[in-house]
XYZ file of C-alpha atoms in Angstrom:
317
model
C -34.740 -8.595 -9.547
C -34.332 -5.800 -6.912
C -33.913 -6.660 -3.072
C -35.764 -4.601 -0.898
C -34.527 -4.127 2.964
C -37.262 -3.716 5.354
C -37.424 -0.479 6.095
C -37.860 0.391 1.705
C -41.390 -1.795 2.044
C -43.537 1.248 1.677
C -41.217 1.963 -1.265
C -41.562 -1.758 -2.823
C -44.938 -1.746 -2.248
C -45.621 1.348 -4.231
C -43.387 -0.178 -7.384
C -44.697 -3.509 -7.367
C -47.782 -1.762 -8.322
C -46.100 0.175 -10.796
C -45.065 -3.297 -12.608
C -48.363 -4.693 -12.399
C -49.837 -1.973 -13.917
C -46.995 -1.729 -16.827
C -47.928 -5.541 -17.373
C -51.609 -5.027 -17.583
C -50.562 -1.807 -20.017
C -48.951 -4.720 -22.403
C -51.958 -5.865 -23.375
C -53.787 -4.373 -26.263
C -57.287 -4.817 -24.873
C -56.145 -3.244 -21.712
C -57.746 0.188 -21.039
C -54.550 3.106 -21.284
C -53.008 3.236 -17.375
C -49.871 5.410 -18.166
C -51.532 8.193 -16.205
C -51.995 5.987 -12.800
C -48.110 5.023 -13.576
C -46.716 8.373 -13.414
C -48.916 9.046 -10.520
C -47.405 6.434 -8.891
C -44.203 6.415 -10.387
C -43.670 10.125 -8.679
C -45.250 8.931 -5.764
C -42.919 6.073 -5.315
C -39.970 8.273 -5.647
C -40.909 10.961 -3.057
C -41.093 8.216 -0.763
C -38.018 7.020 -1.541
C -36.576 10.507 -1.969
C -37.717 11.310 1.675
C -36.933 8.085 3.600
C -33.025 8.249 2.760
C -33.220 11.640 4.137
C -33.636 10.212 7.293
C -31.817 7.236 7.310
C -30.829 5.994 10.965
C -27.155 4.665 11.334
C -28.487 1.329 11.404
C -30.098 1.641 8.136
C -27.722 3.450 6.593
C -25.279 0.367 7.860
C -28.042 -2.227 6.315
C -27.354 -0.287 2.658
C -23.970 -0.586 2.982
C -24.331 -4.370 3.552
C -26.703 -4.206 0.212
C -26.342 -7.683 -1.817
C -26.525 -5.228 -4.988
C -24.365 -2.666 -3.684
C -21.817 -2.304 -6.658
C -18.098 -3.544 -5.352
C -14.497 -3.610 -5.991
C -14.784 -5.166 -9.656
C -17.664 -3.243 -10.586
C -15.521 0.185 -9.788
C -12.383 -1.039 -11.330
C -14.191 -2.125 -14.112
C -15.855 1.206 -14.244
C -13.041 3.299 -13.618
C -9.429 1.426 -14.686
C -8.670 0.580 -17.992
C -6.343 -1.705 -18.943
C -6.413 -3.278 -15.438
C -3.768 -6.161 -15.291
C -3.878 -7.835 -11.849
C -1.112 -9.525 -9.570
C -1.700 -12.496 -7.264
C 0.498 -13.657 -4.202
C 2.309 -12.522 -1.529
C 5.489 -13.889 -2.228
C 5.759 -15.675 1.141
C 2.737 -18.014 0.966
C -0.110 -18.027 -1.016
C -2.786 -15.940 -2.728
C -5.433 -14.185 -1.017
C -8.541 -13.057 -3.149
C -10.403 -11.332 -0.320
C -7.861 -8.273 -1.452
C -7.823 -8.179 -5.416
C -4.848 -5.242 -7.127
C -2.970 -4.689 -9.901
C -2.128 -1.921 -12.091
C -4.099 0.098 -14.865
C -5.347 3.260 -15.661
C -7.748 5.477 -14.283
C -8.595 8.194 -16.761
C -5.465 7.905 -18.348
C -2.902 7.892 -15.969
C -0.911 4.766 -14.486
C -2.342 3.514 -11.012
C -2.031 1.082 -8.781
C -5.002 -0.377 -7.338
C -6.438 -2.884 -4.928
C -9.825 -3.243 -2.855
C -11.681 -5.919 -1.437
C -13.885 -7.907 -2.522
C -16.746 -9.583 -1.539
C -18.355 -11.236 -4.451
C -21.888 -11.379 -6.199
C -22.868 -14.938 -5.469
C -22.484 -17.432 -3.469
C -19.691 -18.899 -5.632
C -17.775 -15.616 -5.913
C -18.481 -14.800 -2.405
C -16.611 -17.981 -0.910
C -13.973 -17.860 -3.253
C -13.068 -14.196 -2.062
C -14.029 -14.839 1.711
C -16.673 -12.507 2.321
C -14.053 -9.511 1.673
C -12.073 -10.813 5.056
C -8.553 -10.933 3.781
C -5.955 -13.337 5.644
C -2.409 -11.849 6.358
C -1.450 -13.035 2.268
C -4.035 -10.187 1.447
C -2.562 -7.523 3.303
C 1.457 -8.816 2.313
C 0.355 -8.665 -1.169
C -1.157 -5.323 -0.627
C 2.589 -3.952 0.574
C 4.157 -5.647 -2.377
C 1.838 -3.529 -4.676
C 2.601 -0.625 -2.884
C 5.982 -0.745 -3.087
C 5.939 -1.351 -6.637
C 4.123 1.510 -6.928
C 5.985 3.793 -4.942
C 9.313 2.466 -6.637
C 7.694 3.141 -10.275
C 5.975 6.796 -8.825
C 2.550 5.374 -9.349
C -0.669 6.902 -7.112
C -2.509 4.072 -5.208
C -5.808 3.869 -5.140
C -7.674 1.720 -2.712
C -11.427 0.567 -2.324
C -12.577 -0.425 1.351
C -15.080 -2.908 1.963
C -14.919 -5.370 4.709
C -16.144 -6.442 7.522
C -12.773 -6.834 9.433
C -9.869 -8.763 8.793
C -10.596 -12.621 8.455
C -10.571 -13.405 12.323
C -9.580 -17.418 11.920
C -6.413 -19.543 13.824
C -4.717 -19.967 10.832
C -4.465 -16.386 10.049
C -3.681 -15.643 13.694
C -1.149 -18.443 13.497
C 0.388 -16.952 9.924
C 1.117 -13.111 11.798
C -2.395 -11.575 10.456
C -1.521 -8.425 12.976
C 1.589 -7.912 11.529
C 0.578 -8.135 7.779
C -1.898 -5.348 8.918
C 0.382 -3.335 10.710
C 2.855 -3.985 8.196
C 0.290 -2.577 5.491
C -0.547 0.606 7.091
C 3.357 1.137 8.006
C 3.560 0.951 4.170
C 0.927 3.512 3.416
C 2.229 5.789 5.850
C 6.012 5.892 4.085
C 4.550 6.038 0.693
C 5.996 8.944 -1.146
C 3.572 8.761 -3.909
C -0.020 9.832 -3.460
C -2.633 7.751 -1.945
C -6.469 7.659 -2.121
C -8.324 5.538 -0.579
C -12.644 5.207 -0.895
C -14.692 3.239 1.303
C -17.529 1.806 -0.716
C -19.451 -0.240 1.422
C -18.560 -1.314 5.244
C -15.281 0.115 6.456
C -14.355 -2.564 9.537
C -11.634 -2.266 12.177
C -8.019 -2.991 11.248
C -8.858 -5.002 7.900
C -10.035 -1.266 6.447
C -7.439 0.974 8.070
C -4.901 -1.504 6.455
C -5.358 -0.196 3.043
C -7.181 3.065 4.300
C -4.431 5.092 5.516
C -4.236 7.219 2.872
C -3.647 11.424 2.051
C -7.180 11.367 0.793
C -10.008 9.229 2.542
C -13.497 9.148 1.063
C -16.387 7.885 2.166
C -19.772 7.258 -0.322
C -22.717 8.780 1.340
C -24.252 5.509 2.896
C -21.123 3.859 3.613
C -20.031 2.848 6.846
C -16.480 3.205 8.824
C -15.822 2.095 12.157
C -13.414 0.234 14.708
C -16.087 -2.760 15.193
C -19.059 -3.767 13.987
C -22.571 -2.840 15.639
C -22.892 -6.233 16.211
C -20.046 -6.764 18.198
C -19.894 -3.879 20.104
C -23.448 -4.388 21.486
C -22.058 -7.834 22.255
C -19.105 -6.253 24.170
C -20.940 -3.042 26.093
C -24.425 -4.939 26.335
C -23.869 -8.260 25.469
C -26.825 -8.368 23.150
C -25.882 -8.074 19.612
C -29.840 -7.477 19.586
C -28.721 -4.007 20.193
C -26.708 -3.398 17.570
C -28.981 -0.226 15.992
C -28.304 1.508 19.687
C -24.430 0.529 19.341
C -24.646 2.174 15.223
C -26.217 5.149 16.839
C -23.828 5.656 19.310
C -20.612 4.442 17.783
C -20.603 7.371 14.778
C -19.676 5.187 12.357
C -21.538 7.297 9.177
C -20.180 9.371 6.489
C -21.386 12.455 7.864
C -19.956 11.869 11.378
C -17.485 10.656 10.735
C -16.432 13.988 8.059
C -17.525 15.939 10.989
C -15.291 14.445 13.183
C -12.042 14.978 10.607
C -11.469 11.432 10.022
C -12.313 11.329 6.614
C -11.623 14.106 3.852
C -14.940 14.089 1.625
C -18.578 12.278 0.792
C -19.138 11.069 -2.892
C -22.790 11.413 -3.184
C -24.460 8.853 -4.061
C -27.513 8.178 -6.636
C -31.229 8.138 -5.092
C -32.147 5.134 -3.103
C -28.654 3.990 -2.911
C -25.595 3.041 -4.894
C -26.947 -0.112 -5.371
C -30.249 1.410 -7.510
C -27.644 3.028 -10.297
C -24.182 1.386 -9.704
C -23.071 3.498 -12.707
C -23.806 6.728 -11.460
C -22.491 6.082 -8.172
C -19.210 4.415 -9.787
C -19.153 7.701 -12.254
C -19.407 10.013 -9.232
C -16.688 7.887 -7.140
C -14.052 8.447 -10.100
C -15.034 11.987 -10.203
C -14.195 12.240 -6.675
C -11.025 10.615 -6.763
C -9.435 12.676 -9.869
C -9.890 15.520 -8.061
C -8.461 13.751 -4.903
C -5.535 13.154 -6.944
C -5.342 16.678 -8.347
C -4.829 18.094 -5.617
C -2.170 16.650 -4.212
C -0.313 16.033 -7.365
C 2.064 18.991 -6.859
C 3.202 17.697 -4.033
C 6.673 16.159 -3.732
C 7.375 12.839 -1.876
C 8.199 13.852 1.168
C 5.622 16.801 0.865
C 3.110 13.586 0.407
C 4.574 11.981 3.181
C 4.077 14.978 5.380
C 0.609 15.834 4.431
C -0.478 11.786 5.385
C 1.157 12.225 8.651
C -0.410 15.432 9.594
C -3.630 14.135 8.229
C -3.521 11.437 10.418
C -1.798 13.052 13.764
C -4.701 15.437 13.911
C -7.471 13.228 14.189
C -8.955 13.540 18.065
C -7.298 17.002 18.385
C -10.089 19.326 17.317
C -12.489 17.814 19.042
């Protein structure tokens, strides 16, 4: 069943009545409606066709949260073959708020990792919401340098709301692990691409985000805190968190704008979450030509070309 967010009601009004009259077409002594469906089948999607043309920031940040917004197993599912995944951190435990591993995307040996935040309420526990503990971001480096000892391309998928913000992961050095992370995807001499899917969130997404090649999908959202929390912080009222997503630039178009990220995949009508395949199709498209381009490049060419990615952010503004 399809979950509507409140600003789509016009939209799941108009389709409810499309199913109700499909159902009333299904029976034989029912008079022939397929012309009132099209009419509104049309009429539902130009209103859906002109409401995400205006999307605010804060809606655009509600369909990133979408509970049907495809994630990290749907795209590597979608996209790597032969995906065998690694667990641990070598140091403590396993984290499954960050899942990786290695495979194949179209072919040619990867490594990637994402988070995840899970379907259910089963799957979404088990993987903490997509708020990885320092073991997530420790196995993240040990995947990377796997990968950069074998030559492989890492690919990353972003999609948290922050690092897990807890005492034990305080007490276990969950700064570090980040910092330690993005010191890792700085050095890497292979390439690196990194897409966020669905919320990008302070220093749990630029952990596994620092890449040559940063993507965002057209509805995703990046930013250095949450709405929430930084109309806690300026106003303290998280009731203004749609002024704080206004204000904060935290969309795909902004933010490309700004230089901080490198491309937008497009993404299907009404949201990723209305044709995960399509959107997952047109995320791999990106990426292969991501990694096209920068697969002349030598490692310390690729090394280079991160740093000066990165160095000029804020200095052509």
């Amino acid at each position: 069943m399809r979950s509507y967010l409140d600003f789509e009601k016009p939209v799941a009004e108009l389709e409810a009545k499309v199913e109700e009259l499909r159902a009333l077409g299904e029976n034989r002594d029912a008079v022939s409606i397929t012309d009132d469906i099209s009419r509104l089948e049309v009429k539902a999607a130009d209103a859906l066709k002109d409401l995400y043309a205006r999307l605010t920031p804060w809606q655009k940040t509600l369909v990133a949260r979408h509970p049907q917004r495809p994630h990290f197993v749907d795209y590597c599912a979608g996209l790597i073959s032969e995906f065998t995944p690694l667990a641990g951190d070598r140091k403590f435990a396993e984290d499954e708020a960050i899942v990786g591993g290695f495979g194949r995307f179209r072919g040619q040996p990867v490594c990637v990792m994402g988070q995840e935040k899970g379907h259910n309420t089963e799957t979404r526990i088990r993987h903490n919401f997509g708020m990885a503990r320092p073991e997530g971001y420790r196995k993240a480096v040990r995947l990377m340098e796997m990968a950069d000892r074998f030559g492989l391309p890492v690919i990353s998928f972003v999609d948290t709301a922050g690092a897990y913000p807890g005492i034990e992961a305080e007490e276990r050095g969950q700064a570090e692990a980040i910092a330690r992370s993005t010191e890792m995807q700085l050095s890497l001499g292979v390439p690196n691409v990194s897409v966020v899917i669905g919320e990008g969130g302070s220093g749990g997404a630029i952990a596994i985000a620092t890449a040559n090649k940063v993507l965002m999908l057209e509805h995703a959202i990046y930013s250095v805190i949450s709405p929430e929390g930084a109309a806690s912080i300026l106003w303290r009222d998280a009731a203004r968190a749609q002024d704080a997503a206004t204000n904060m630039k935290i969309t795909a178009q902004d933010l490309l704008r700004l230089g901080i990220i490198d491309g937008i995949v497009t993404e299907p009508m009404g949201g990723a979450h209305r044709n995960p395949e399509a959107a997952i199709a047109s995320t791999g498209n990106a990426i292969e030509e991501a990694l096209h381009d920068l697969g002349n490049m030598g490692p310390a060419e690729i090394r280079d070309h991160r740093a000066d990615k990165f160095l000029a952010i804020g200095r052509k503004l």
